[in-house]
Amino acid sequence: MRKLILPILLVIAVGGYYIFSINKANDQETIEALKQEITVEEEVIPATELIFGIELTNLEIHEGKVTRNQTLSSILSPFNVPYQLIDELAKKSREVFDVRRIAANRKYTILRPKDSLSSQAAYFIYEPNPMEYVVYKLKDSVEVYKEARPVTFSERSVSGVIDRNLYLNMIDQGVTPDLIDQFADIFGWQLDFQRIQKGDKFKVIYEEKIVDGQVVGIGEVRAAYFQHFGNDYVAIPFEQDGQVDYFDEDGQSLRKAFLRTPVKYSRISSRYTQRRFHPVQKRYKAHLGTDYAAPTGTEIRTVGDGIVEEARYSQYNGNYVKIKHNGTYSTQYLHMSRIASGMKPGTKVKQGQVIGYVGSTGLATGPHLCFRFWKNGRQVDALKVELPSANPIKEENMAAYNQRKAEILQLISNVPFPDEDPVLVINN
Ligand SMILES: [Zn+2]
């Protein structure tokens, strides 16, 4: 047996060496090849590189992000740009971009001649947002100009089944808060998103704004669908009278003639009632308004188009504005810290326009808006009154609308729901 083992070991050893040397040879070849490639690379004359449309020849790039309290001057002076020039730049920039709006965390780029630490920067490029950049040319003659990066739109759709709430389920699908806001706004009058059910379903088809391959925001919502308690709600965009609105399948507007609330992101602190204990007067009396608690200075929006009837101060109401919307409806906004400029009897206002700011003037314990809704000269509960809708599709637009509707409904039905988890949908 021994006689046999030895030659086998020998074969293995020799074989091993052989294989090893092949590897070595291969490595050697690879190294040679790499060396050649590197040499070849060095011989190629690089094509002129462009950054922000500027030729990079003999320029080196310094990139940075604006830090807190940094100004044009503090960014540029380390690059040997004299104060005089910075001053001239700021003045020249005024019509293109106000340099006082240079903000923390925004990107900037400085291009400076190579091989000379003492040389003055040749260009400063500031990016106020992902879509635009401002170029400051510092050499020879000073120039300032703004360029927009090309924006492309791509259509995207998401769908889902609610198992927690709209916000979380949409975030799960990679949707941004912006889109969730838009979606909630579109159906704001049809659905109360605080009260949606597990198992409710949604679909949205929308545009994404893309710059340099990066999603920078959302464009229009092209179609939206919500299923609540088995009922279908669709939102179909259509342009009428120069304005795009969302309509239902019958061509009724999803928007009301009045906004739901005059103050965004607020909490109702007191409802309309015929009898409540008044916190200041310490007695029971009717409260014929809806109170929205919000910090002083919060914007107050008129809930509908109309004409300012009153805008003044009174002892109990404080600073207030009253707006007449039409022959039937008026609204009144009390306790403002400040009435917006331009508000005086006769001023025309558009739905959503800021008419004043939350405060606690007049008879009020803390900052809030007391919102009063008048119908035919009587105060009614703004939260309960049946509100008229914005204009439906006009007769003459109906044929065009129906065609659009067919396309949109097809788009919606083409979007599949993700794997519906039967446990989450049925058991709740
Ligand atoms: Zn009140």
PDB file of C-alpha atoms and ligand atoms in Angstrom, residues 276 287 291 368 370, ligand 1:
ATOM      1  CA  ARG A 276     -72.540  76.426  26.811  1.00  0.00           C
ATOM      2  CA  HIS A 287     -72.226  79.610  21.227  1.00  0.00           C
ATOM      3  CA  ASP A 291     -63.917  77.518  17.578  1.00  0.00           C
ATOM      4  CA  HIS A 368     -58.417  80.696  18.515  1.00  0.00           C
ATOM      5  CA  CYS A 370     -64.321  81.709  16.188  1.00  0.00           C
TER       6      CYS A 370
HETATM    7 ZN    ZN B   1     -66.477  81.039  19.376  1.00  0.00          ZN
END
